[in-house]
Amino acid sequence: MPFVSVPPVMPPTSDSLIVARGLTKRFGDFTAVDGIDVEVHRGEAFGFLGPNGAGKSSTMRMIGCVSSPSDGSMHVFGLDAATHGAQIRARIGVVPQLDTLDTELSVKENLWLYGRFFDLPRAECRRRATELLEFAQLTDRADSIVDNLSGGMKRRLSIARSLINEPELLLLDEPTTGLDPQARHVLWDRLYRLKQQGVTLVLTTHYMDEAEQLCDRLVVMDQGHIVAEGSPRDLIARYSTREVLELRFAADGNEAAAAQLAGIGDRLELLPDRVLIYADDGETALTETHHRGLSPESALVRRSSLEDVFLQLTGRSLAD
Amino acid sequence: MTILLRIIPAGFVVRRPQRMIERHVVAYRRQWLIIVSGFFEPLFILLSVRAGLGDLVGEVSVAGRAVPYEAFVAPALMASSAMNGAVFDSTGNVLHRLKYARIYDAALATPMSPADVAMGEIGWALLRGQMYAVGFLGVMAGLGLVESWWALLALPACLLVGFAFASIGFLATTYMRGFADMDMVNTVVLPLSLFSATVFPVSAYGDLAWLVQVSPLYHGVALVRAANTGVWSASLVAHALVLLVVSLVALLAATRRVDLLLRK
Ligand SMILES: Nc1ncnc2c1ncn2[C@@H]1O[C@H](COP(=O)(O)OP(=O)(O)OP(=O)(O)O)[C@@H](O)[C@H]1O
Ligand SMILES: [Mg+2]
């Protein structure tokens, strides 16, 4: 029998909400997303992390069926995104990185007119709008023109608007950028509740605490590629040590100190403002530092976080 | 027909263009003065023609009949005003929604299609234009410039003019880089309203008559004028067809542009 090459077929798992294979986005000669494979399961919270320009938003836009892939395939809800865009969009909610609110309309009108785009009856749009105003804590601003809202209020309205069609899948591109800490915590709580109701969440973020709090699973993207995938805990175990020693030296002293610190712990990272030493036992590393005659201005032993994973994988800190 | 098929975007689906119109109805509830003000411009123009020009020019021959100049020019003004309204609604306003307010981005994240957006916007321009056309016709009747009930057919004629120019305007807007490019619109629209057999009969253009016939407005003027005088000829079918084909081609091209621009 002749040898037949079988294309890689993924078993059609019933709980896969998004299945992307070789997903690619090119803008002219530039490849923003370079053949990534992603699978998101029903009911989970899935995160895209990565430095600026990694291709997160481009990927989100393809999943949201507002941008067509240059290559590869994508299925959402088992429907082919290339042919069933409108049907897919009817069942998802989208919070784009930049708000696309209708600034000429009032807060309330923004909600119910958006519902009309989904063919919801007028009465139903109004009912949901009232609920969502409550959800976004904007009830007392219901009649304000959107142009006059603060940035954080607009963000909350964007998120509320994305829920008007009671989506099964919610795409959130940097949902909490621009929110004050209290509003962020409120939003995390709301997202957690949506997840408990069975809504699948896909989000991008530059905040590590957000990713650790919200995501069951995440991928780290860099230059259009996926460089790591797993749960926050997995990734920390795989790409970082148990603890990290953070040292700060007097002005401009970090680089000189780093040279003398070589060999302590598993790995050393020199940042503009501090030196990080990755070690399973931070205290021991600190003792060794003192042994070498170095006296940092401040020293802190902490547990490894996603931030460290990110740094290791992309060579950049997440806050960039 | 083959050209039409070639430019039909693969995903040309029209399901709910009326949603775009619904949005505008709500948005303009707060700006109803803008809508009302649109009635006044043609009114002033008509009154000024009545007051002065008519006496100066005397009579003009239309389809072999002598008609007072103001009855000759009024239908042309009606068609021009349909064109102006359609162009106005489908350029500046659309540019703002397309590039700055990002209203179409929001719509395209829902089941709305690019064709829904384009058709909705053009439909809105037509709706608004029809309101003004009705007003215009009423004023014409009040001034005694309407010859018969056939004049009611000027309304669908203006609808066709509006369709053609709203589609062309929308298409042109998708190529604009910013509001600076809006100047070009006036550069095109003004000569069109002057040289489309509006203020002179086409015979007055001599050897350049063919140039006049290139203007879509010329065909619209011919239709409105025929409606107003109640004099019909087979050539009117051709005039209507020209407008219809221009409208459809521009609409399809515009839809494709929205798709290209916003779903990249
Ligand atoms: N419409 C476009 N035309 C050309 N290039 C684009 C376009 N959109 C994105 N890009 C490029 O694609 C790359 C990825 O952009 P993308 O917005 O997906 O990054 P990101 O990961 O979301 O970044 P950020 O964290 O800054 O939001 C960038 O280099 C960007 O310049
Ligand atoms: Mg982004």
Coordinates of C-alpha atoms and ligand atoms in Angstrom, one line a residue:
Chain A
M1 CA 0.0 0.0 0.0
P2 CA 1.4 3.4 -0.9
F3 CA 2.3 5.7 1.9
V4 CA -0.4 8.3 2.4
S5 CA 0.4 11.4 4.3
V6 CA -2.5 12.1 6.6
P7 CA -3.1 15.8 7.3
P8 CA -3.1 16.5 11.1
V9 CA -6.7 16.1 12.1
M10 CA -7.7 17.1 15.6
P11 CA -10.3 14.9 17.2
P12 CA -13.5 16.9 17.2
T13 CA -13.9 17.4 20.9
S14 CA -17.4 18.5 21.7
D15 CA -16.3 21.1 24.2
S16 CA -14.0 23.0 22.0
L17 CA -15.5 26.4 21.4
I18 CA -12.7 27.8 19.4
V19 CA -10.4 25.7 17.2
A20 CA -7.8 27.6 15.2
R21 CA -5.2 25.8 13.1
G22 CA -2.3 27.6 11.4
L23 CA -4.1 30.9 12.0
T24 CA -2.2 33.6 10.1
K25 CA -2.8 37.3 9.6
R26 CA -0.6 39.3 7.2
F27 CA -0.7 43.0 6.6
G28 CA 1.1 43.4 3.3
D29 CA 4.5 41.8 3.7
F30 CA 4.2 41.9 7.5
T31 CA 3.0 38.8 9.3
A32 CA 1.2 39.9 12.5
V33 CA 0.0 36.4 13.4
D34 CA 2.2 33.5 12.2
G35 CA 0.3 30.2 12.0
I36 CA -0.8 29.8 15.6
D37 CA -2.9 26.8 16.9
V38 CA -5.4 27.7 19.6
E39 CA -8.1 25.6 21.2
V40 CA -10.4 27.1 23.8
H41 CA -12.9 25.0 25.7
R42 CA -16.4 25.8 26.6
G43 CA -16.7 27.4 30.0
E44 CA -13.1 28.3 30.5
A45 CA -11.3 31.6 30.8
F46 CA -8.5 31.8 28.3
G47 CA -5.9 34.5 28.1
F48 CA -3.6 36.0 25.5
L49 CA -0.5 37.6 27.0
G50 CA 2.3 39.2 25.1
P51 CA 4.2 42.4 24.6
N52 CA 2.9 45.3 22.4
G53 CA 2.6 44.2 18.8
A54 CA 2.7 40.5 19.6
G55 CA -0.5 39.9 17.6
K56 CA -3.0 39.6 20.3
S57 CA -5.6 42.0 19.0
S58 CA -5.1 40.7 15.5
T59 CA -6.0 37.3 16.8
M60 CA -8.9 38.5 18.8
R61 CA -10.3 40.3 15.7
M62 CA -10.1 37.1 13.7
I63 CA -11.9 35.1 16.4
G64 CA -14.5 37.9 16.5
C65 CA -15.0 37.4 12.7
V66 CA -14.3 41.0 12.0
S67 CA -11.1 40.3 10.2
S68 CA -10.5 37.4 7.9
P69 CA -7.5 35.2 8.3
S70 CA -4.8 35.3 5.6
D71 CA -4.2 31.6 6.1
G72 CA -5.2 28.7 8.3
S73 CA -8.7 27.8 9.5
M74 CA -10.9 28.7 12.4
H75 CA -14.0 27.2 13.8
V76 CA -16.1 28.9 16.5
F77 CA -19.0 27.0 18.0
G78 CA -18.1 24.3 15.4
L79 CA -19.0 26.8 12.6
D80 CA -16.4 27.7 10.0
A81 CA -15.5 31.4 10.5
A82 CA -14.8 31.8 6.8
T83 CA -18.4 31.1 5.9
H84 CA -20.5 31.6 9.0
G85 CA -19.2 34.9 10.3
A86 CA -22.6 36.5 10.9
Q87 CA -24.0 33.4 12.8
I88 CA -20.8 33.3 14.9
R89 CA -21.0 37.1 15.7
A90 CA -24.6 36.7 16.7
R91 CA -23.5 34.5 19.6
I92 CA -20.4 36.4 20.9
G93 CA -19.8 39.6 22.7
V94 CA -16.8 41.8 21.8
V95 CA -15.0 44.4 23.8
P96 CA -12.5 45.9 21.4
Q97 CA -9.2 47.3 22.6
L98 CA -10.4 50.8 21.7
D99 CA -13.9 51.7 22.5
T100 CA -16.3 51.9 19.6
L101 CA -19.2 53.5 21.5
D102 CA -21.6 55.7 19.7
T103 CA -20.6 59.0 21.2
E104 CA -23.6 60.9 19.8
L105 CA -26.1 58.7 21.6
S106 CA -26.9 58.4 25.3
V107 CA -25.6 55.6 27.5
K108 CA -29.0 53.9 27.4
E109 CA -29.5 54.3 23.7
N110 CA -26.0 52.8 23.1
L111 CA -27.2 49.6 24.8
W112 CA -30.5 49.2 23.2
L113 CA -29.7 50.2 19.7
Y114 CA -26.8 47.7 19.8
G115 CA -29.3 45.1 20.8
R116 CA -31.2 46.0 17.6
F117 CA -28.2 45.0 15.5
F118 CA -28.8 41.5 16.9
D119 CA -32.5 41.6 15.9
L120 CA -33.7 41.6 19.5
P121 CA -37.2 43.0 19.9
R122 CA -37.3 46.6 21.2
A123 CA -38.9 45.7 24.5
E124 CA -36.3 43.1 25.2
C125 CA -33.5 45.6 24.3
R126 CA -34.9 48.0 26.8
R127 CA -35.2 45.4 29.5
R128 CA -31.7 44.2 29.0
A129 CA -30.4 47.7 28.8
T130 CA -31.8 48.5 32.3
E131 CA -30.2 45.4 33.7
L132 CA -26.8 46.1 32.1
L133 CA -26.8 49.7 33.4
E134 CA -27.1 48.2 36.8
F135 CA -24.3 45.8 36.0
A136 CA -22.0 48.5 34.8
Q137 CA -23.1 50.9 37.7
L138 CA -24.2 53.5 35.2
T139 CA -27.9 53.6 36.0
D140 CA -27.6 57.2 37.2
R141 CA -25.9 58.2 33.9
A142 CA -28.4 56.4 31.7
D143 CA -29.3 59.6 29.9
S144 CA -25.9 61.1 29.6
I145 CA -24.4 61.5 26.2
V146 CA -21.5 59.1 25.9
D147 CA -19.1 61.8 24.8
N148 CA -19.4 63.3 28.3
L149 CA -18.5 60.1 30.3
S150 CA -15.1 59.5 31.8
G151 CA -12.7 57.0 30.2
G152 CA -13.4 54.4 32.8
M153 CA -17.2 54.8 32.5
K154 CA -16.9 54.4 28.7
R155 CA -15.0 51.2 29.3
R156 CA -17.7 49.9 31.6
L157 CA -20.3 50.8 29.0
S158 CA -18.4 48.9 26.3
I159 CA -18.3 45.8 28.5
A160 CA -22.0 46.2 29.3
R161 CA -22.8 46.6 25.6
S162 CA -21.0 43.4 24.7
L163 CA -23.4 41.5 26.9
I164 CA -26.6 42.8 25.3
N165 CA -27.0 39.6 23.2
E166 CA -26.3 37.3 26.2
P167 CA -23.2 35.9 24.5
E168 CA -21.9 32.4 25.0
L169 CA -18.4 33.6 24.3
L170 CA -17.0 37.0 25.4
L171 CA -13.9 38.4 23.8
L172 CA -12.3 41.1 25.9
D173 CA -9.3 42.9 24.5
E174 CA -7.6 44.6 27.5
P175 CA -10.9 45.0 29.3
T176 CA -9.6 46.8 32.3
T177 CA -7.1 49.2 30.8
G178 CA -8.1 52.6 32.0
L179 CA -10.2 51.4 35.0
D180 CA -9.4 52.4 38.5
P181 CA -8.5 49.6 40.9
Q182 CA -11.9 49.4 42.5
A183 CA -13.6 49.2 39.1
R184 CA -11.2 46.5 38.0
H185 CA -12.0 44.4 41.0
V186 CA -15.7 44.9 40.4
L187 CA -15.2 43.8 36.8
W188 CA -13.2 40.8 37.8
D189 CA -16.1 39.8 40.0
R190 CA -18.6 40.3 37.2
L191 CA -16.5 38.3 34.8
Y192 CA -16.1 35.5 37.4
R193 CA -19.9 35.4 37.7
L194 CA -20.4 35.3 34.0
K195 CA -18.0 32.4 33.9
Q196 CA -19.9 30.6 36.6
Q197 CA -23.0 31.0 34.4
G198 CA -21.2 29.1 31.7
V199 CA -19.9 32.0 29.5
T200 CA -16.6 31.3 27.9
L201 CA -14.1 34.2 28.3
V202 CA -11.2 35.0 26.0
L203 CA -9.2 38.0 27.1
T204 CA -5.9 39.8 26.5
T205 CA -4.2 41.8 29.3
H206 CA -1.0 43.5 30.3
Y207 CA -1.8 42.9 33.9
M208 CA -0.3 39.8 35.5
D209 CA -2.6 39.8 38.5
E210 CA -5.6 39.9 36.1
A211 CA -4.3 37.0 34.2
E212 CA -3.6 35.0 37.3
Q213 CA -6.9 35.9 38.8
L214 CA -9.1 35.2 35.8
C215 CA -7.4 32.8 33.4
D216 CA -7.7 29.0 33.7
R217 CA -5.3 28.7 30.8
L218 CA -3.3 31.2 28.8
V219 CA -0.8 31.5 26.0
V220 CA 2.1 33.9 25.8
M221 CA 2.5 35.4 22.3
D222 CA 5.6 37.1 20.9
Q223 CA 6.0 38.4 17.3
G224 CA 3.1 36.5 16.0
H225 CA 4.0 33.2 17.6
I226 CA 2.8 31.3 20.6
V227 CA 5.8 30.8 22.8
A228 CA 4.2 29.0 25.8
E229 CA 0.8 27.6 26.8
G230 CA -0.6 26.4 30.1
S231 CA -2.3 27.3 33.3
P232 CA -0.7 30.2 35.2
R233 CA 0.6 27.7 37.8
D234 CA 2.0 25.4 35.1
L235 CA 3.8 28.2 33.4
I236 CA 5.4 29.4 36.6
A237 CA 6.5 25.9 37.4
R238 CA 7.9 25.4 34.0
Y239 CA 9.6 28.7 33.2
S240 CA 10.5 30.1 36.6
T241 CA 12.0 29.1 39.9
R242 CA 9.9 28.9 43.1
E243 CA 11.2 32.2 44.4
V244 CA 12.7 35.4 43.1
L245 CA 15.1 37.7 44.9
E246 CA 14.8 41.4 43.8
L247 CA 17.7 43.6 44.4
R248 CA 18.1 47.3 43.9
F249 CA 21.4 49.0 44.0
A250 CA 22.3 52.7 44.2
A251 CA 22.0 54.7 41.0
D252 CA 23.7 53.0 38.0
G253 CA 25.0 50.3 40.3
N254 CA 22.8 47.5 39.0
E255 CA 25.0 46.5 36.1
A256 CA 28.2 46.4 38.0
A257 CA 26.5 44.4 40.8
A258 CA 25.0 42.0 38.3
A259 CA 28.5 41.0 37.2
Q260 CA 29.5 40.2 40.7
L261 CA 26.2 38.3 41.3
A262 CA 26.9 35.8 38.5
G263 CA 26.4 32.2 39.6
I264 CA 23.9 32.8 42.4
G265 CA 20.6 31.1 41.9
D266 CA 19.5 29.5 38.6
R267 CA 19.4 32.6 36.5
L268 CA 19.8 36.3 36.7
E269 CA 17.9 39.1 35.0
L270 CA 19.2 42.6 34.7
L271 CA 16.4 45.2 34.4
P272 CA 16.8 48.9 34.1
D273 CA 15.8 49.5 37.7
R274 CA 16.7 46.2 39.5
V275 CA 18.4 42.8 39.4
L276 CA 16.3 39.7 39.6
I277 CA 17.8 36.4 40.8
Y278 CA 15.8 33.3 40.2
A279 CA 16.4 30.7 42.9
D280 CA 14.3 28.1 44.6
D281 CA 15.4 29.5 47.9
G282 CA 15.5 33.3 47.9
E283 CA 16.9 33.7 51.4
T284 CA 19.9 31.6 50.6
A285 CA 20.5 33.7 47.5
L286 CA 20.3 36.8 49.6
T287 CA 22.8 35.5 52.2
E288 CA 25.2 34.6 49.4
T289 CA 24.8 38.2 48.0
H290 CA 25.9 39.6 51.3
H291 CA 28.8 37.1 51.5
R292 CA 30.1 38.6 48.2
G293 CA 30.3 41.9 49.9
L294 CA 27.4 43.5 48.1
S295 CA 25.0 45.8 49.9
P296 CA 21.9 46.4 47.9
E297 CA 19.7 49.4 48.8
S298 CA 16.7 47.1 49.0
A299 CA 16.2 43.4 48.8
L300 CA 13.0 41.5 48.5
V301 CA 12.3 37.8 48.3
R302 CA 9.0 36.9 46.7
R303 CA 7.2 34.0 45.0
S304 CA 7.6 33.7 41.3
S305 CA 4.8 35.2 39.3
L306 CA 3.6 35.2 35.7
E307 CA 5.5 38.4 35.2
D308 CA 8.7 36.4 35.6
V309 CA 7.5 33.8 33.1
F310 CA 6.7 36.6 30.7
L311 CA 10.1 38.2 31.2
Q312 CA 11.9 34.9 30.6
L313 CA 9.9 34.1 27.4
T314 CA 9.8 37.5 25.7
G315 CA 12.8 39.3 27.3
R316 CA 10.4 42.1 28.1
S317 CA 8.5 43.1 31.1
L318 CA 4.7 42.9 30.8
A319 CA 4.1 46.4 31.7
D320 CA 5.8 47.6 28.5
Chain B
M1 CA -24.1 42.2 -16.3
T2 CA -20.8 40.4 -16.1
I3 CA -19.3 43.6 -14.7
L4 CA -21.9 43.6 -12.0
L5 CA -21.2 40.0 -11.1
R6 CA -17.5 40.6 -11.0
I7 CA -17.8 43.4 -8.5
I8 CA -20.4 41.8 -6.3
P9 CA -18.4 41.0 -3.1
A10 CA -18.4 37.4 -2.3
G11 CA -20.2 38.0 1.0
F12 CA -22.8 40.4 -0.3
V13 CA -25.6 39.8 2.1
V14 CA -28.3 42.2 3.0
R15 CA -30.3 41.3 6.0
R16 CA -30.9 44.3 8.2
P17 CA -29.9 47.6 6.7
Q18 CA -32.9 49.2 8.5
R19 CA -31.0 49.0 11.8
M20 CA -28.6 51.6 10.6
I21 CA -31.6 53.9 9.8
E22 CA -33.0 53.2 13.2
R23 CA -29.8 54.4 14.8
H24 CA -29.9 57.6 12.8
V25 CA -33.6 58.2 13.7
V26 CA -32.6 58.0 17.4
A27 CA -29.5 60.1 17.0
Y28 CA -31.3 62.9 15.0
R29 CA -34.2 63.1 17.5
R30 CA -31.8 65.4 19.4
Q31 CA -30.8 67.3 16.3
W32 CA -34.2 67.7 14.6
L33 CA -33.4 71.3 13.7
I34 CA -30.7 70.1 11.3
I35 CA -33.4 68.0 9.6
V36 CA -35.9 70.9 9.4
S37 CA -33.3 73.4 8.1
G38 CA -32.9 71.2 5.0
F39 CA -36.3 72.3 3.9
F40 CA -35.4 76.0 3.7
E41 CA -32.6 76.0 1.2
P42 CA -34.7 74.9 -1.8
L43 CA -37.5 77.1 -0.7
F44 CA -35.3 80.2 -0.8
I45 CA -33.9 79.2 -4.2
L46 CA -37.4 78.7 -5.6
L47 CA -38.6 82.0 -4.3
S48 CA -35.6 83.9 -5.7
V49 CA -36.2 82.4 -9.1
R50 CA -39.8 83.4 -8.9
A51 CA -38.9 86.9 -7.9
G52 CA -36.3 87.8 -10.4
L53 CA -34.9 85.3 -13.0
G54 CA -38.3 84.4 -14.5
D55 CA -39.0 87.9 -15.7
L56 CA -35.5 88.2 -17.2
V57 CA -35.5 85.1 -19.2
G58 CA -39.0 84.7 -20.4
E59 CA -40.1 81.5 -22.0
V60 CA -38.1 78.3 -22.9
S61 CA -39.1 75.5 -25.2
V62 CA -39.5 72.1 -23.6
A63 CA -40.4 69.2 -25.8
G64 CA -41.7 71.6 -28.4
R65 CA -43.8 73.5 -26.0
A66 CA -43.1 77.0 -24.7
V67 CA -43.1 77.1 -20.9
P68 CA -42.2 79.9 -18.5
Y69 CA -38.6 79.8 -17.5
E70 CA -39.4 79.2 -13.8
A71 CA -41.4 76.2 -14.7
F72 CA -38.4 75.0 -16.8
V73 CA -35.9 75.5 -14.0
A74 CA -37.9 74.4 -11.0
P75 CA -37.8 70.7 -11.8
A76 CA -34.1 71.0 -12.4
L77 CA -33.7 72.6 -9.0
M78 CA -35.7 69.8 -7.5
A79 CA -33.4 67.2 -9.0
S80 CA -30.3 69.2 -8.0
S81 CA -31.5 69.5 -4.5
A82 CA -32.1 65.7 -4.4
M83 CA -28.5 65.3 -5.5
N84 CA -27.1 67.8 -3.0
G85 CA -28.9 66.2 -0.2
A86 CA -27.8 62.7 -1.1
V87 CA -24.2 63.8 -1.5
F88 CA -24.2 65.7 1.7
D89 CA -25.5 62.8 3.7
S90 CA -23.3 60.2 2.2
T91 CA -19.9 62.1 2.3
G92 CA -19.2 64.3 5.4
N93 CA -21.5 62.4 7.7
V94 CA -20.3 59.0 6.5
L95 CA -16.7 60.0 6.7
H96 CA -17.2 61.0 10.3
R97 CA -18.9 57.7 11.2
L98 CA -16.4 55.7 9.2
K99 CA -13.1 57.1 10.4
Y100 CA -13.7 59.1 13.6
A101 CA -16.8 57.9 15.4
R102 CA -16.1 54.3 14.3
I103 CA -19.8 53.5 14.3
Y104 CA -19.4 51.0 11.5
D105 CA -16.7 49.1 13.3
A106 CA -19.2 48.6 16.2
A107 CA -21.9 47.5 13.8
L108 CA -19.7 45.0 12.0
A109 CA -18.9 43.2 15.2
T110 CA -22.6 42.1 15.3
P111 CA -24.4 40.1 12.6
M112 CA -24.6 43.3 10.5
S113 CA -22.8 42.9 7.2
P114 CA -20.9 45.5 5.2
A115 CA -23.8 45.5 2.7
D116 CA -26.2 46.3 5.6
V117 CA -24.1 49.2 6.6
A118 CA -23.8 50.6 3.0
M119 CA -27.4 50.1 2.2
G120 CA -28.5 51.4 5.5
E121 CA -26.6 54.6 5.0
I122 CA -27.8 55.1 1.5
G123 CA -31.3 54.3 2.5
W124 CA -31.1 57.0 5.2
A125 CA -29.9 59.5 2.7
L126 CA -32.8 58.6 0.4
L127 CA -35.4 58.8 3.2
R128 CA -34.2 62.3 4.2
G129 CA -34.0 63.3 0.5
Q130 CA -37.6 62.2 -0.1
M131 CA -38.8 64.3 2.8
Y132 CA -37.2 67.3 1.2
A133 CA -38.5 66.4 -2.2
V134 CA -42.0 66.3 -0.9
G135 CA -41.5 69.7 0.6
F136 CA -40.1 71.0 -2.6
L137 CA -43.0 69.7 -4.6
G138 CA -45.4 71.3 -2.2
V139 CA -43.7 74.7 -2.6
M140 CA -43.7 74.3 -6.4
A141 CA -47.4 73.6 -6.3
G142 CA -48.0 76.5 -4.0
L143 CA -46.2 78.8 -6.5
G144 CA -48.3 77.5 -9.4
L145 CA -45.3 75.8 -11.1
V146 CA -46.8 72.3 -11.2
E147 CA -48.7 71.5 -14.4
S148 CA -50.5 68.3 -13.5
W149 CA -50.9 65.4 -11.2
W150 CA -48.2 63.7 -13.2
A151 CA -45.8 65.8 -11.2
L152 CA -46.1 63.4 -8.3
L153 CA -43.9 61.1 -10.4
A154 CA -41.1 63.6 -9.7
L155 CA -40.8 62.0 -6.3
P156 CA -39.7 58.6 -7.5
A157 CA -37.5 60.4 -10.0
C158 CA -35.8 62.2 -7.2
L159 CA -35.5 58.9 -5.3
L160 CA -33.5 57.6 -8.3
V161 CA -31.3 60.7 -8.4
G162 CA -30.7 60.3 -4.6
F163 CA -29.9 56.6 -5.0
A164 CA -27.3 57.3 -7.6
F165 CA -25.6 60.2 -5.8
A166 CA -25.8 58.7 -2.3
S167 CA -24.1 55.5 -3.7
I168 CA -21.5 57.5 -5.6
G169 CA -20.9 59.8 -2.6
F170 CA -20.5 56.8 -0.2
L171 CA -18.1 55.1 -2.6
A172 CA -16.0 58.3 -2.9
T173 CA -16.0 58.7 0.8
T174 CA -14.4 55.3 1.3
Y175 CA -11.4 56.6 -0.6
M176 CA -11.1 59.8 1.4
R177 CA -8.1 60.2 3.8
G178 CA -9.7 62.9 5.9
F179 CA -11.9 66.0 5.9
A180 CA -9.5 67.9 3.7
D181 CA -10.6 65.6 0.8
M182 CA -14.2 66.9 1.2
D183 CA -13.3 69.9 -0.8
M184 CA -13.2 67.7 -3.8
V185 CA -16.9 67.0 -3.4
N186 CA -17.8 70.6 -3.9
T187 CA -15.5 70.7 -6.9
V188 CA -17.5 68.0 -8.5
V189 CA -21.0 68.8 -7.3
L190 CA -21.1 72.5 -8.2
P191 CA -20.4 72.1 -12.0
L192 CA -22.8 69.2 -12.1
S193 CA -25.6 71.3 -10.7
L194 CA -24.9 74.1 -13.2
F195 CA -24.2 72.0 -16.4
S196 CA -26.7 69.2 -16.4
A197 CA -29.3 71.0 -18.5
T198 CA -30.5 72.5 -15.3
V199 CA -30.4 76.2 -16.2
F200 CA -30.1 75.9 -20.0
P201 CA -31.8 73.3 -22.2
V202 CA -29.4 70.7 -23.5
S203 CA -29.6 72.1 -27.0
A204 CA -27.9 75.3 -25.8
Y205 CA -24.7 73.3 -25.3
G206 CA -24.2 72.7 -29.0
D207 CA -21.3 70.3 -29.7
L208 CA -20.7 69.7 -26.0
A209 CA -24.1 68.2 -25.5
W210 CA -22.6 64.7 -25.1
L211 CA -20.6 65.9 -22.1
V212 CA -23.8 67.0 -20.4
Q213 CA -25.3 63.5 -20.9
V214 CA -22.4 61.9 -19.0
S215 CA -23.7 63.6 -15.8
P216 CA -26.1 61.4 -13.9
L217 CA -27.9 64.6 -12.8
Y218 CA -28.8 65.3 -16.4
H219 CA -30.8 62.1 -16.5
G220 CA -32.4 62.9 -13.3
V221 CA -33.4 66.4 -14.5
A222 CA -34.9 64.9 -17.6
L223 CA -37.1 62.6 -15.5
V224 CA -38.2 65.3 -13.1
R225 CA -38.9 67.7 -15.9
A226 CA -41.0 65.1 -17.8
A227 CA -43.0 64.4 -14.7
N228 CA -43.7 68.1 -14.2
T229 CA -44.8 68.8 -17.7
G230 CA -46.5 65.4 -18.2
V231 CA -44.8 65.0 -21.5
W232 CA -43.6 61.4 -21.9
S233 CA -41.2 59.7 -24.3
A234 CA -39.4 56.4 -24.6
S235 CA -36.1 58.0 -23.8
L236 CA -37.2 58.4 -20.2
V237 CA -36.8 54.6 -19.7
A238 CA -33.2 55.0 -20.8
H239 CA -32.7 57.9 -18.4
A240 CA -34.1 55.9 -15.5
L241 CA -32.0 52.9 -16.5
V242 CA -28.8 54.9 -16.5
L243 CA -29.5 56.1 -13.0
L244 CA -30.4 52.7 -11.8
V245 CA -27.2 51.0 -13.2
V246 CA -25.0 53.7 -11.8
S247 CA -26.6 53.4 -8.4
L248 CA -26.2 49.6 -8.3
V249 CA -22.6 49.6 -9.5
A250 CA -21.6 52.2 -7.0
L251 CA -23.5 50.5 -4.2
L252 CA -21.7 47.2 -4.8
A253 CA -18.4 48.8 -5.1
A254 CA -19.0 50.8 -1.9
T255 CA -19.9 47.6 0.0
R256 CA -16.7 46.0 -1.1
R257 CA -14.8 49.0 0.1
V258 CA -16.4 48.9 3.5
D259 CA -15.4 45.3 3.7
L260 CA -11.8 46.0 2.7
L261 CA -11.4 49.0 5.0
L262 CA -13.1 47.7 8.1
R263 CA -12.5 44.0 8.1
K264 CA -8.8 44.0 7.3
Ligands
LIG1 N1 -4.5 47.2 10.1 C1 -3.2 47.0 10.2 N2 -2.4 47.3 9.2 C2 -1.1 47.1 9.3 N3 -0.4 46.5 10.4 C3 -1.2 46.2 11.4 C4 -2.6 46.4 11.4 N4 -3.1 46.0 12.6 C5 -2.1 45.6 13.3 N5 -0.9 45.7 12.6 C6 0.4 45.3 13.0 O1 0.4 43.9 13.5 C7 1.2 43.8 14.6 C8 0.3 43.2 15.7 O2 -0.6 44.1 16.1 P1 -1.7 43.8 17.3 O3 -2.6 45.0 17.4 O4 -2.3 42.5 17.0 O5 -0.8 43.7 18.6 P2 -1.1 43.5 20.1 O6 -0.5 42.2 20.6 O7 -2.6 43.6 20.3 O8 -0.4 44.7 20.8 P3 -0.9 45.7 22.0 O9 -0.5 45.0 23.2 O10 -0.1 46.9 21.7 O11 -2.3 45.9 21.8 C9 1.7 45.1 15.0 O12 3.1 45.2 14.5 C10 0.9 46.1 14.2 O13 1.6 47.2 13.8
MG2 MG -3.8 44.9 21.2

